[in-house]
Structure formats: structure tokens, C-alpha cells
């Protein structure tokens, strides 16, 4: 039982707890904050796996930018308190059915993998210390150039879409 | 990982936090004194000689103030928000090197807490987390003015974070590393402010917006929002929010000094003398302190000089001027670095400041012409 393994279990409990908190809290500001905590614990997982770049990007992009925008929208719309509201009659059985399906699938995969090899190397067993900015950049721009460019075009299209949607037509008041 | 190493880290961390807390107290006095001199006043001069006990008097006053909690406030978040605001301001300085390696008691003591190979990214991510405190303070107060202040700061900080992040890229390209110590070492021959003059200006403007200082102090515009996100705060909770604001100023100035003004390295006219950091390493903290002191004066000077700009123009400036300009700078920097590498001539790097200054000048002219257009003045 080394230190990394203890840290892993503590973080695993924290990640599951924050995810549960996100689902169960009735106040959507609290739900968003639970999600931020969840992102932070996942970032520490990345650090444990020896990927500091991914960890910090996770914090900057997800916790720092996207979740702030979520909070912004929640507060701007005043949608903090979820109403008790009606539940769609078919929603609950469908959700239970799909969740059961997912569990069965995950269990089957786990069972199959267990028979061939160990699922994963033990956390912290071999730290990939080569994940520097240079190697990452080289991999992105050589080996994965096409997916990288496709992603950038997708993001550009989304950006243009947002601008077009919010553009004011001349003479029309906002 | 032995016991002495852990002890060394602990001592360094505690010293840094204490420096930031003491620095906050005396930064308020420094600001009040400097503002007073700029406005032809004397400033605080009653508590102790030259008013140097004024911060202590302020602290005692704030400790004995009654702490009010709005009845309809969200109690937990109202309590947590000042803490969430202060912690990023304290931890962001962990990657800033304060000096080279010292040899004391037969040990090598490095004058920084952590030297991680993605140090610049660490600064970005801590800076992006810093928004939460302000936004939560605004929301949990359950007050329209506080809420507006919180929302404004969110929009502002997210917008200027992009220009801030892009202004880091030029430095990373020039140094060939994102580690703060390597960035300082790379500035041995020339400070990056000489190679990245426009980048430095963009960084300084963006950081003013990040720490909500005048002329970008929209989140707490008194005339419109009473005191913005901290309207409902009093006593020590207010003091924490106040402390976070001033500690962010110190942190930002130390980062600016490290990235663009040579960090703990000596001034150019002192290199190769006995006063250079290579010969007398313990001078490093003194040099960086002088640089931080001067940069802080710049921030105070800006506050005393510029009026607050209108909110829509603040956003337009961030998105339509700062963002394209910093993208252009990255392109210019990368092009000239590639040219210098291919032609094996380091003098080509001098093209970066020339071309970037031209582009910066073009941006100023364009903004000026745009402001003269009639429909913009009416909006």
C-alpha cells in the first residue's frame, strides 16, 4: 500500500462523491460547483498519471472557462432553484432500463479484459515523464495533424455560428 | 524525499505567504501615499511616523467591526466566497522564482517553491479559477447590485483571460520552455520586454482587467453598483476580499517581472560586475523586489490617471483589439524565430520588436479612426 495508491483511493471517493452531489443537489448553482470539484479531482488524477499539461488544461478550460459560463447562464436566467415539477411518466422506467444496460455492458467488458491481461498498470507504477509540451506538440502536429485540423475547423464553424446568431440586424433593437 | 526537504518546502511556503500578507498591508499604504502625492495631498500621516502604522490601525478597525450576514443570503457560499477569492491569489506565486540557487549550510536551497515544466500554464489555470470567488460573492449576497458586479466580473475576466494567455505564448516561444526558471535564464542577454514590447503592453492591460483594477474596475463601479460584489460584506470577510485584490496585484506584478523584465536577474548595466546575480546570488530577491515595486507604482499611476471605461467598450476592446493583436504577435514572433533558426542568424530576432511595434501602431490608429466614426459615438 504505497502513498500513490492511498491518494488514488481518496481521490476516487472524492470524484464519486462530487458526481453524486451534482446529481442530487436541488440548487443548480451547487450542482455546478460540485461539477467544478469533480473536474478538479479528475485533474489530480491526470497529475498522478504523469500528465501535468492535460491536468492544467483540464482546470483552465473546464473548471476555469466552461463552468464559469455555466454559472453565468444559471445566474443570469435566475434558474437556481429547480421546481418540484412534473415528471414525465415514461422517463423513469426508460432511465432505469438504460442504466441497467450500461452496467451490464461495463461489467461484460471488465470481465472480458480481466481474463486476458491486467486492466491497467497500477497507478503511479510507470510515470510517463516524457509528456512534455514539446513531445505533445510534435505528436499533435505530425502524427495527429488531420484530426487536429478537423477539430479546429469544427470550432471555427461553431464560433461563426454563435456570432451569426447574436448579430443584430440593422435598425432592429436588441 | 527526506525530512529536511519537506521542512525546506514548508518554510519557503510559509515565508512566501507571510510576505504576501504583510505586503498586502503595506501595499495599501503605498497606494494611498502614491495616490495622495499624485492628487497633491499628503495622504495618511497620523498613525506612527509618516503613517507607517496606518495598516495596523486599519486591521484593528476591521477586526472589531460587526460582521453582517444578509438574512436572505446563501449562508455557506457567502462564508466561503472570500476564502475562494483569497486562496488563488496566494498560491499563484508558487511558481515564481525569487532568486537563483543559494548554498547555505552545505545545502543547495532553491529560491522558489516549485519549478514545474508547465509553470506558465499553472498561472493560467489558477488565474481562471480566481473568478469563482467574485462570482459566488456576488450571487450569494442575494442583492441585485452585488449580482450585477459578479456577472460583470465573470464576463470581463473570461474575455481578458484569452489575451492574457496568448501574450504568454510569445514568451514561451522565445524561451523555448514553459518553466518559469528557464524563462528567467533565457533573459540573461536581453529582457523579453525588448523583444516583445507590444506583448508586454497587452499583458499589463489584460492583467489590469483580470484583477479588476481601474480603469477596468467595472465589477465595483461605485456610481452604478454601490460597491459591486462586496456590497454586503463587512468586517474581516470584507478584509479578505480586499486582501485578495491587493495580493493579486502583487502576484501579477511578480509574474510580469519574471516573464518580461528579467525576473530575479540584475539590471543590464550591472551584468559582469560583482553585483550580478551569478556572482552574488542573494541579490536576486532584492532585484525582483525592486522590479515589483516599480510595476506596482505603474498600476497605481494608471488608477490615478485614467477614467473608468464604459462596459460595452471594455468588452469590445478585449475581443476586437486585444485578441487579434495578440494573435498577430504570436504569428510575428514564430515567423522571426523560424527565420533566425533557418538562416542561423540571431540578429533576425530584432525583427520581432520592429514588426510588432508597427502592428501595434496600426492597431492604435485603427481604434482611433473607429472611435471617430459617428455611429460608434452614438451607440
PDB file of N, CA, C and O in Angstrom, chain B residues 206-277:
ATOM      1  N   UNK B 206      -4.209  43.387 -19.905  1.00  0.00           N
ATOM      2  CA  UNK B 206      -5.066  42.248 -19.581  1.00  0.00           C
ATOM      3  C   UNK B 206      -5.044  41.954 -18.082  1.00  0.00           C
ATOM      4  O   UNK B 206      -6.079  41.611 -17.499  1.00  0.00           O
ATOM      5  N   UNK B 207      -3.878  42.131 -17.447  1.00  0.00           N
ATOM      6  CA  UNK B 207      -3.840  41.847 -16.011  1.00  0.00           C
ATOM      7  C   UNK B 207      -4.606  42.899 -15.220  1.00  0.00           C
ATOM      8  O   UNK B 207      -5.214  42.580 -14.208  1.00  0.00           O
ATOM      9  N   UNK B 208      -4.603  44.150 -15.696  1.00  0.00           N
ATOM     10  CA  UNK B 208      -5.422  45.162 -15.030  1.00  0.00           C
ATOM     11  C   UNK B 208      -6.878  44.725 -15.031  1.00  0.00           C
ATOM     12  O   UNK B 208      -7.591  44.866 -14.034  1.00  0.00           O
ATOM     13  N   UNK B 209      -7.320  44.164 -16.178  1.00  0.00           N
ATOM     14  CA  UNK B 209      -8.700  43.694 -16.249  1.00  0.00           C
ATOM     15  C   UNK B 209      -8.900  42.467 -15.375  1.00  0.00           C
ATOM     16  O   UNK B 209      -9.943  42.303 -14.743  1.00  0.00           O
ATOM     17  N   UNK B 210      -7.880  41.585 -15.307  1.00  0.00           N
ATOM     18  CA  UNK B 210      -8.004  40.357 -14.523  1.00  0.00           C
ATOM     19  C   UNK B 210      -8.156  40.658 -13.038  1.00  0.00           C
ATOM     20  O   UNK B 210      -8.899  39.977 -12.337  1.00  0.00           O
ATOM     21  N   UNK B 211      -7.433  41.657 -12.530  1.00  0.00           N
ATOM     22  CA  UNK B 211      -7.522  41.932 -11.101  1.00  0.00           C
ATOM     23  C   UNK B 211      -8.537  43.035 -10.810  1.00  0.00           C
ATOM     24  O   UNK B 211      -8.610  43.537  -9.692  1.00  0.00           O
ATOM     25  N   UNK B 212      -9.318  43.411 -11.803  1.00  0.00           N
ATOM     26  CA  UNK B 212     -10.400  44.392 -11.629  1.00  0.00           C
ATOM     27  C   UNK B 212      -9.891  45.727 -11.100  1.00  0.00           C
ATOM     28  O   UNK B 212     -10.500  46.322 -10.214  1.00  0.00           O
ATOM     29  N   UNK B 213      -8.767  46.193 -11.638  1.00  0.00           N
ATOM     30  CA  UNK B 213      -8.251  47.481 -11.222  1.00  0.00           C
ATOM     31  C   UNK B 213      -8.745  48.558 -12.179  1.00  0.00           C
ATOM     32  O   UNK B 213      -9.069  48.283 -13.329  1.00  0.00           O
ATOM     33  N   UNK B 214      -8.741  49.803 -11.715  1.00  0.00           N
ATOM     34  CA  UNK B 214      -9.059  50.915 -12.591  1.00  0.00           C
ATOM     35  C   UNK B 214      -8.055  50.919 -13.739  1.00  0.00           C
ATOM     36  O   UNK B 214      -6.888  50.613 -13.518  1.00  0.00           O
ATOM     37  N   UNK B 215      -8.430  51.268 -14.960  1.00  0.00           N
ATOM     38  CA  UNK B 215      -9.748  51.706 -15.409  1.00  0.00           C
ATOM     39  C   UNK B 215     -10.710  50.588 -15.762  1.00  0.00           C
ATOM     40  O   UNK B 215     -11.689  50.820 -16.451  1.00  0.00           O
ATOM     41  N   UNK B 216     -10.436  49.347 -15.336  1.00  0.00           N
ATOM     42  CA  UNK B 216     -11.331  48.235 -15.670  1.00  0.00           C
ATOM     43  C   UNK B 216     -12.077  47.768 -14.430  1.00  0.00           C
ATOM     44  O   UNK B 216     -12.393  46.597 -14.324  1.00  0.00           O
ATOM     45  N   UNK B 217     -12.332  48.634 -13.451  1.00  0.00           N
ATOM     46  CA  UNK B 217     -12.950  48.160 -12.215  1.00  0.00           C
ATOM     47  C   UNK B 217     -14.475  48.171 -12.306  1.00  0.00           C
ATOM     48  O   UNK B 217     -15.154  48.619 -11.394  1.00  0.00           O
ATOM     49  N   UNK B 218     -14.979  47.639 -13.433  1.00  0.00           N
ATOM     50  CA  UNK B 218     -16.426  47.582 -13.616  1.00  0.00           C
ATOM     51  C   UNK B 218     -17.156  46.799 -12.535  1.00  0.00           C
ATOM     52  O   UNK B 218     -18.237  47.199 -12.120  1.00  0.00           O
ATOM     53  N   UNK B 219     -16.607  45.664 -12.036  1.00  0.00           N
ATOM     54  CA  UNK B 219     -17.351  44.886 -11.042  1.00  0.00           C
ATOM     55  C   UNK B 219     -17.682  45.694  -9.797  1.00  0.00           C
ATOM     56  O   UNK B 219     -18.590  45.335  -9.054  1.00  0.00           O
ATOM     57  N   UNK B 220     -16.953  46.768  -9.533  1.00  0.00           N
ATOM     58  CA  UNK B 220     -17.263  47.519  -8.322  1.00  0.00           C
ATOM     59  C   UNK B 220     -17.428  49.004  -8.626  1.00  0.00           C
ATOM     60  O   UNK B 220     -17.066  49.847  -7.810  1.00  0.00           O
ATOM     61  N   UNK B 221     -17.971  49.296  -9.823  1.00  0.00           N
ATOM     62  CA  UNK B 221     -18.174  50.692 -10.199  1.00  0.00           C
ATOM     63  C   UNK B 221     -19.108  51.360  -9.197  1.00  0.00           C
ATOM     64  O   UNK B 221     -20.290  51.037  -9.128  1.00  0.00           O
ATOM     65  N   UNK B 222     -18.578  52.286  -8.401  1.00  0.00           N
ATOM     66  CA  UNK B 222     -19.345  52.836  -7.280  1.00  0.00           C
ATOM     67  C   UNK B 222     -20.628  53.531  -7.742  1.00  0.00           C
ATOM     68  O   UNK B 222     -21.680  53.347  -7.148  1.00  0.00           O
ATOM     69  N   UNK B 223     -20.520  54.326  -8.818  1.00  0.00           N
ATOM     70  CA  UNK B 223     -21.675  55.129  -9.208  1.00  0.00           C
ATOM     71  C   UNK B 223     -22.851  54.273  -9.629  1.00  0.00           C
ATOM     72  O   UNK B 223     -23.996  54.655  -9.470  1.00  0.00           O
ATOM     73  N   UNK B 224     -22.571  53.093 -10.188  1.00  0.00           N
ATOM     74  CA  UNK B 224     -23.656  52.278 -10.716  1.00  0.00           C
ATOM     75  C   UNK B 224     -24.043  51.153  -9.760  1.00  0.00           C
ATOM     76  O   UNK B 224     -25.204  50.788  -9.670  1.00  0.00           O
ATOM     77  N   UNK B 225     -23.068  50.583  -9.063  1.00  0.00           N
ATOM     78  CA  UNK B 225     -23.325  49.327  -8.351  1.00  0.00           C
ATOM     79  C   UNK B 225     -22.994  49.414  -6.862  1.00  0.00           C
ATOM     80  O   UNK B 225     -22.682  48.409  -6.254  1.00  0.00           O
ATOM     81  N   UNK B 226     -23.031  50.590  -6.265  1.00  0.00           N
ATOM     82  CA  UNK B 226     -22.535  50.821  -4.895  1.00  0.00           C
ATOM     83  C   UNK B 226     -21.124  50.253  -4.755  1.00  0.00           C
ATOM     84  O   UNK B 226     -20.189  50.928  -5.108  1.00  0.00           O
ATOM     85  N   UNK B 227     -20.943  49.024  -4.319  1.00  0.00           N
ATOM     86  CA  UNK B 227     -19.574  48.500  -4.291  1.00  0.00           C
ATOM     87  C   UNK B 227     -19.479  47.179  -5.025  1.00  0.00           C
ATOM     88  O   UNK B 227     -18.554  46.409  -4.809  1.00  0.00           O
ATOM     89  N   UNK B 228     -20.461  46.871  -5.907  1.00  0.00           N
ATOM     90  CA  UNK B 228     -20.383  45.635  -6.667  1.00  0.00           C
ATOM     91  C   UNK B 228     -20.456  44.406  -5.794  1.00  0.00           C
ATOM     92  O   UNK B 228     -21.220  44.377  -4.826  1.00  0.00           O
ATOM     93  N   UNK B 229     -19.617  43.421  -6.114  1.00  0.00           N
ATOM     94  CA  UNK B 229     -19.779  42.109  -5.491  1.00  0.00           C
ATOM     95  C   UNK B 229     -19.555  42.129  -3.985  1.00  0.00           C
ATOM     96  O   UNK B 229     -20.005  41.243  -3.282  1.00  0.00           O
ATOM     97  N   UNK B 230     -18.825  43.130  -3.441  1.00  0.00           N
ATOM     98  CA  UNK B 230     -18.639  43.103  -1.988  1.00  0.00           C
ATOM     99  C   UNK B 230     -19.507  44.126  -1.251  1.00  0.00           C
ATOM    100  O   UNK B 230     -19.186  44.520  -0.134  1.00  0.00           O
ATOM    101  N   UNK B 231     -20.644  44.504  -1.873  1.00  0.00           N
ATOM    102  CA  UNK B 231     -21.550  45.450  -1.205  1.00  0.00           C
ATOM    103  C   UNK B 231     -21.986  44.966   0.168  1.00  0.00           C
ATOM    104  O   UNK B 231     -22.091  45.739   1.111  1.00  0.00           O
ATOM    105  N   UNK B 232     -22.271  43.654   0.288  1.00  0.00           N
ATOM    106  CA  UNK B 232     -22.876  43.136   1.511  1.00  0.00           C
ATOM    107  C   UNK B 232     -21.837  42.670   2.523  1.00  0.00           C
ATOM    108  O   UNK B 232     -22.186  42.163   3.575  1.00  0.00           O
ATOM    109  N   UNK B 233     -20.562  42.787   2.185  1.00  0.00           N
ATOM    110  CA  UNK B 233     -19.534  42.243   3.074  1.00  0.00           C
ATOM    111  C   UNK B 233     -19.044  43.304   4.048  1.00  0.00           C
ATOM    112  O   UNK B 233     -18.948  44.475   3.710  1.00  0.00           O
ATOM    113  N   UNK B 234     -18.752  42.862   5.271  1.00  0.00           N
ATOM    114  CA  UNK B 234     -18.247  43.787   6.280  1.00  0.00           C
ATOM    115  C   UNK B 234     -17.237  43.059   7.151  1.00  0.00           C
ATOM    116  O   UNK B 234     -17.094  41.839   7.067  1.00  0.00           O
ATOM    117  N   UNK B 235     -16.523  43.816   7.964  1.00  0.00           N
ATOM    118  CA  UNK B 235     -15.588  43.210   8.915  1.00  0.00           C
ATOM    119  C   UNK B 235     -14.479  42.440   8.234  1.00  0.00           C
ATOM    120  O   UNK B 235     -13.980  42.825   7.181  1.00  0.00           O
ATOM    121  N   UNK B 236     -14.095  41.296   8.824  1.00  0.00           N
ATOM    122  CA  UNK B 236     -12.950  40.550   8.305  1.00  0.00           C
ATOM    123  C   UNK B 236     -13.251  39.892   6.968  1.00  0.00           C
ATOM    124  O   UNK B 236     -12.348  39.621   6.191  1.00  0.00           O
ATOM    125  N   UNK B 237     -14.538  39.583   6.688  1.00  0.00           N
ATOM    126  CA  UNK B 237     -14.853  39.000   5.374  1.00  0.00           C
ATOM    127  C   UNK B 237     -14.536  40.003   4.291  1.00  0.00           C
ATOM    128  O   UNK B 237     -13.948  39.672   3.254  1.00  0.00           O
ATOM    129  N   UNK B 238     -14.883  41.277   4.539  1.00  0.00           N
ATOM    130  CA  UNK B 238     -14.530  42.318   3.580  1.00  0.00           C
ATOM    131  C   UNK B 238     -13.019  42.432   3.475  1.00  0.00           C
ATOM    132  O   UNK B 238     -12.469  42.562   2.378  1.00  0.00           O
ATOM    133  N   UNK B 239     -12.348  42.333   4.638  1.00  0.00           N
ATOM    134  CA  UNK B 239     -10.885  42.458   4.625  1.00  0.00           C
ATOM    135  C   UNK B 239     -10.259  41.371   3.766  1.00  0.00           C
ATOM    136  O   UNK B 239      -9.280  41.614   3.062  1.00  0.00           O
ATOM    137  N   UNK B 240     -10.846  40.145   3.790  1.00  0.00           N
ATOM    138  CA  UNK B 240     -10.304  39.059   2.976  1.00  0.00           C
ATOM    139  C   UNK B 240     -10.449  39.369   1.491  1.00  0.00           C
ATOM    140  O   UNK B 240      -9.533  39.130   0.707  1.00  0.00           O
ATOM    141  N   UNK B 241     -11.625  39.890   1.102  1.00  0.00           N
ATOM    142  CA  UNK B 241     -11.824  40.235  -0.309  1.00  0.00           C
ATOM    143  C   UNK B 241     -10.841  41.315  -0.736  1.00  0.00           C
ATOM    144  O   UNK B 241     -10.253  41.271  -1.819  1.00  0.00           O
ATOM    145  N   UNK B 242     -10.651  42.282   0.149  1.00  0.00           N
ATOM    146  CA  UNK B 242      -9.744  43.391  -0.096  1.00  0.00           C
ATOM    147  C   UNK B 242      -8.313  42.871  -0.228  1.00  0.00           C
ATOM    148  O   UNK B 242      -7.565  43.241  -1.135  1.00  0.00           O
ATOM    149  N   UNK B 243      -7.963  41.960   0.697  1.00  0.00           N
ATOM    150  CA  UNK B 243      -6.631  41.372   0.703  1.00  0.00           C
ATOM    151  C   UNK B 243      -6.381  40.606  -0.586  1.00  0.00           C
ATOM    152  O   UNK B 243      -5.303  40.708  -1.183  1.00  0.00           O
ATOM    153  N   UNK B 244      -7.396  39.853  -1.047  1.00  0.00           N
ATOM    154  CA  UNK B 244      -7.247  39.094  -2.278  1.00  0.00           C
ATOM    155  C   UNK B 244      -6.943  40.032  -3.431  1.00  0.00           C
ATOM    156  O   UNK B 244      -6.075  39.755  -4.259  1.00  0.00           O
ATOM    157  N   UNK B 245      -7.630  41.174  -3.474  1.00  0.00           N
ATOM    158  CA  UNK B 245      -7.430  42.103  -4.579  1.00  0.00           C
ATOM    159  C   UNK B 245      -5.991  42.614  -4.592  1.00  0.00           C
ATOM    160  O   UNK B 245      -5.342  42.661  -5.645  1.00  0.00           O
ATOM    161  N   UNK B 246      -5.473  42.958  -3.419  1.00  0.00           N
ATOM    162  CA  UNK B 246      -4.129  43.521  -3.380  1.00  0.00           C
ATOM    163  C   UNK B 246      -3.064  42.442  -3.545  1.00  0.00           C
ATOM    164  O   UNK B 246      -2.015  42.680  -4.154  1.00  0.00           O
ATOM    165  N   UNK B 247      -3.323  41.230  -3.021  1.00  0.00           N
ATOM    166  CA  UNK B 247      -2.366  40.150  -3.233  1.00  0.00           C
ATOM    167  C   UNK B 247      -2.304  39.754  -4.697  1.00  0.00           C
ATOM    168  O   UNK B 247      -1.251  39.366  -5.201  1.00  0.00           O
ATOM    169  N   UNK B 248      -3.459  39.861  -5.391  1.00  0.00           N
ATOM    170  CA  UNK B 248      -3.449  39.590  -6.827  1.00  0.00           C
ATOM    171  C   UNK B 248      -2.572  40.609  -7.538  1.00  0.00           C
ATOM    172  O   UNK B 248      -1.841  40.256  -8.463  1.00  0.00           O
ATOM    173  N   UNK B 249      -2.620  41.859  -7.097  1.00  0.00           N
ATOM    174  CA  UNK B 249      -1.758  42.881  -7.700  1.00  0.00           C
ATOM    175  C   UNK B 249      -0.286  42.506  -7.543  1.00  0.00           C
ATOM    176  O   UNK B 249       0.488  42.578  -8.500  1.00  0.00           O
ATOM    177  N   UNK B 250       0.086  42.098  -6.316  1.00  0.00           N
ATOM    178  CA  UNK B 250       1.493  41.729  -6.081  1.00  0.00           C
ATOM    179  C   UNK B 250       1.873  40.535  -6.952  1.00  0.00           C
ATOM    180  O   UNK B 250       2.910  40.522  -7.615  1.00  0.00           O
ATOM    181  N   UNK B 251       0.976  39.523  -6.978  1.00  0.00           N
ATOM    182  CA  UNK B 251       1.266  38.312  -7.738  1.00  0.00           C
ATOM    183  C   UNK B 251       1.440  38.640  -9.213  1.00  0.00           C
ATOM    184  O   UNK B 251       2.401  38.184  -9.852  1.00  0.00           O
ATOM    185  N   UNK B 252       0.517  39.444  -9.747  1.00  0.00           N
ATOM    186  CA  UNK B 252       0.568  39.780 -11.163  1.00  0.00           C
ATOM    187  C   UNK B 252       1.855  40.534 -11.483  1.00  0.00           C
ATOM    188  O   UNK B 252       2.502  40.284 -12.508  1.00  0.00           O
ATOM    189  N   UNK B 253       2.259  41.455 -10.584  1.00  0.00           N
ATOM    190  CA  UNK B 253       3.480  42.217 -10.845  1.00  0.00           C
ATOM    191  C   UNK B 253       4.706  41.310 -10.774  1.00  0.00           C
ATOM    192  O   UNK B 253       5.649  41.490 -11.556  1.00  0.00           O
ATOM    193  N   UNK B 254       4.698  40.319  -9.859  1.00  0.00           N
ATOM    194  CA  UNK B 254       5.855  39.433  -9.807  1.00  0.00           C
ATOM    195  C   UNK B 254       5.900  38.569 -11.059  1.00  0.00           C
ATOM    196  O   UNK B 254       6.990  38.261 -11.575  1.00  0.00           O
ATOM    197  N   UNK B 255       4.727  38.174 -11.590  1.00  0.00           N
ATOM    198  CA  UNK B 255       4.716  37.380 -12.819  1.00  0.00           C
ATOM    199  C   UNK B 255       5.198  38.229 -13.995  1.00  0.00           C
ATOM    200  O   UNK B 255       5.998  37.782 -14.820  1.00  0.00           O
ATOM    201  N   UNK B 256       4.731  39.488 -14.057  1.00  0.00           N
ATOM    202  CA  UNK B 256       5.164  40.375 -15.141  1.00  0.00           C
ATOM    203  C   UNK B 256       6.670  40.573 -15.078  1.00  0.00           C
ATOM    204  O   UNK B 256       7.360  40.528 -16.100  1.00  0.00           O
ATOM    205  N   UNK B 257       7.208  40.767 -13.857  1.00  0.00           N
ATOM    206  CA  UNK B 257       8.649  40.964 -13.711  1.00  0.00           C
ATOM    207  C   UNK B 257       9.402  39.733 -14.187  1.00  0.00           C
ATOM    208  O   UNK B 257      10.446  39.836 -14.830  1.00  0.00           O
ATOM    209  N   UNK B 258       8.843  38.532 -13.888  1.00  0.00           N
ATOM    210  CA  UNK B 258       9.529  37.306 -14.276  1.00  0.00           C
ATOM    211  C   UNK B 258       9.482  37.062 -15.777  1.00  0.00           C
ATOM    212  O   UNK B 258      10.466  36.666 -16.382  1.00  0.00           O
ATOM    213  N   UNK B 259       8.307  37.300 -16.375  1.00  0.00           N
ATOM    214  CA  UNK B 259       8.152  36.955 -17.786  1.00  0.00           C
ATOM    215  C   UNK B 259       8.809  37.968 -18.706  1.00  0.00           C
ATOM    216  O   UNK B 259       9.344  37.615 -19.747  1.00  0.00           O
ATOM    217  N   UNK B 260       8.737  39.247 -18.350  1.00  0.00           N
ATOM    218  CA  UNK B 260       9.163  40.268 -19.307  1.00  0.00           C
ATOM    219  C   UNK B 260      10.337  41.109 -18.847  1.00  0.00           C
ATOM    220  O   UNK B 260      11.019  41.707 -19.659  1.00  0.00           O
ATOM    221  N   UNK B 261      10.564  41.219 -17.526  1.00  0.00           N
ATOM    222  CA  UNK B 261      11.585  42.145 -17.052  1.00  0.00           C
ATOM    223  C   UNK B 261      12.766  41.431 -16.383  1.00  0.00           C
ATOM    224  O   UNK B 261      13.371  41.942 -15.458  1.00  0.00           O
ATOM    225  N   UNK B 262      13.056  40.208 -16.840  1.00  0.00           N
ATOM    226  CA  UNK B 262      14.269  39.549 -16.384  1.00  0.00           C
ATOM    227  C   UNK B 262      14.187  38.844 -15.044  1.00  0.00           C
ATOM    228  O   UNK B 262      15.181  38.315 -14.584  1.00  0.00           O
ATOM    229  N   UNK B 263      13.025  38.834 -14.392  1.00  0.00           N
ATOM    230  CA  UNK B 263      12.882  38.111 -13.137  1.00  0.00           C
ATOM    231  C   UNK B 263      13.869  38.584 -12.089  1.00  0.00           C
ATOM    232  O   UNK B 263      14.023  39.783 -11.877  1.00  0.00           O
ATOM    233  N   UNK B 264      14.553  37.622 -11.468  1.00  0.00           N
ATOM    234  CA  UNK B 264      15.486  37.985 -10.409  1.00  0.00           C
ATOM    235  C   UNK B 264      16.841  38.411 -10.972  1.00  0.00           C
ATOM    236  O   UNK B 264      17.758  38.685 -10.213  1.00  0.00           O
ATOM    237  N   UNK B 265      16.999  38.465 -12.277  1.00  0.00           N
ATOM    238  CA  UNK B 265      18.308  38.819 -12.845  1.00  0.00           C
ATOM    239  C   UNK B 265      18.589  40.305 -12.670  1.00  0.00           C
ATOM    240  O   UNK B 265      17.681  41.114 -12.532  1.00  0.00           O
ATOM    241  N   UNK B 266      19.890  40.636 -12.687  1.00  0.00           N
ATOM    242  CA  UNK B 266      20.305  42.003 -12.432  1.00  0.00           C
ATOM    243  C   UNK B 266      19.895  42.916 -13.595  1.00  0.00           C
ATOM    244  O   UNK B 266      19.542  42.450 -14.671  1.00  0.00           O
ATOM    245  N   UNK B 267      19.979  44.219 -13.355  1.00  0.00           N
ATOM    246  CA  UNK B 267      19.738  45.176 -14.429  1.00  0.00           C
ATOM    247  C   UNK B 267      20.886  45.096 -15.428  1.00  0.00           C
ATOM    248  O   UNK B 267      21.995  44.718 -15.074  1.00  0.00           O
ATOM    249  N   UNK B 268      20.612  45.496 -16.701  1.00  0.00           N
ATOM    250  CA  UNK B 268      21.588  45.234 -17.753  1.00  0.00           C
ATOM    251  C   UNK B 268      22.945  45.891 -17.482  1.00  0.00           C
ATOM    252  O   UNK B 268      23.979  45.334 -17.795  1.00  0.00           O
ATOM    253  N   UNK B 269      22.953  47.058 -16.824  1.00  0.00           N
ATOM    254  CA  UNK B 269      24.225  47.744 -16.637  1.00  0.00           C
ATOM    255  C   UNK B 269      25.053  47.135 -15.505  1.00  0.00           C
ATOM    256  O   UNK B 269      26.198  47.514 -15.297  1.00  0.00           O
ATOM    257  N   UNK B 270      24.477  46.181 -14.775  1.00  0.00           N
ATOM    258  CA  UNK B 270      25.211  45.553 -13.678  1.00  0.00           C
ATOM    259  C   UNK B 270      25.759  44.186 -14.054  1.00  0.00           C
ATOM    260  O   UNK B 270      26.416  43.544 -13.239  1.00  0.00           O
ATOM    261  N   UNK B 271      25.496  43.717 -15.297  1.00  0.00           N
ATOM    262  CA  UNK B 271      25.951  42.377 -15.642  1.00  0.00           C
ATOM    263  C   UNK B 271      27.474  42.356 -15.711  1.00  0.00           C
ATOM    264  O   UNK B 271      28.110  43.362 -16.062  1.00  0.00           O
ATOM    265  N   UNK B 272      28.052  41.218 -15.356  1.00  0.00           N
ATOM    266  CA  UNK B 272      29.505  41.012 -15.317  1.00  0.00           C
ATOM    267  C   UNK B 272      30.200  41.844 -14.248  1.00  0.00           C
ATOM    268  O   UNK B 272      31.411  41.974 -14.251  1.00  0.00           O
ATOM    269  N   UNK B 273      29.439  42.465 -13.342  1.00  0.00           N
ATOM    270  CA  UNK B 273      30.087  43.111 -12.208  1.00  0.00           C
ATOM    271  C   UNK B 273      29.865  42.250 -10.973  1.00  0.00           C
ATOM    272  O   UNK B 273      29.226  41.205 -11.047  1.00  0.00           O
ATOM    273  N   UNK B 274      30.380  42.708  -9.834  1.00  0.00           N
ATOM    274  CA  UNK B 274      30.231  41.947  -8.584  1.00  0.00           C
ATOM    275  C   UNK B 274      28.764  41.911  -8.169  1.00  0.00           C
ATOM    276  O   UNK B 274      28.322  41.027  -7.442  1.00  0.00           O
ATOM    277  N   UNK B 275      27.958  42.861  -8.685  1.00  0.00           N
ATOM    278  CA  UNK B 275      26.555  42.930  -8.284  1.00  0.00           C
ATOM    279  C   UNK B 275      25.650  42.030  -9.127  1.00  0.00           C
ATOM    280  O   UNK B 275      24.439  42.048  -8.943  1.00  0.00           O
ATOM    281  N   UNK B 276      26.211  41.260 -10.069  1.00  0.00           N
ATOM    282  CA  UNK B 276      25.344  40.408 -10.891  1.00  0.00           C
ATOM    283  C   UNK B 276      24.921  39.177 -10.090  1.00  0.00           C
ATOM    284  O   UNK B 276      25.614  38.761  -9.153  1.00  0.00           O
ATOM    285  N   UNK B 277      23.796  38.614 -10.466  1.00  0.00           N
ATOM    286  CA  UNK B 277      23.218  37.500  -9.715  1.00  0.00           C
ATOM    287  C   UNK B 277      24.119  36.274  -9.765  1.00  0.00           C
ATOM    288  O   UNK B 277      24.173  35.485  -8.822  1.00  0.00           O
TER     289      UNK B 277
END
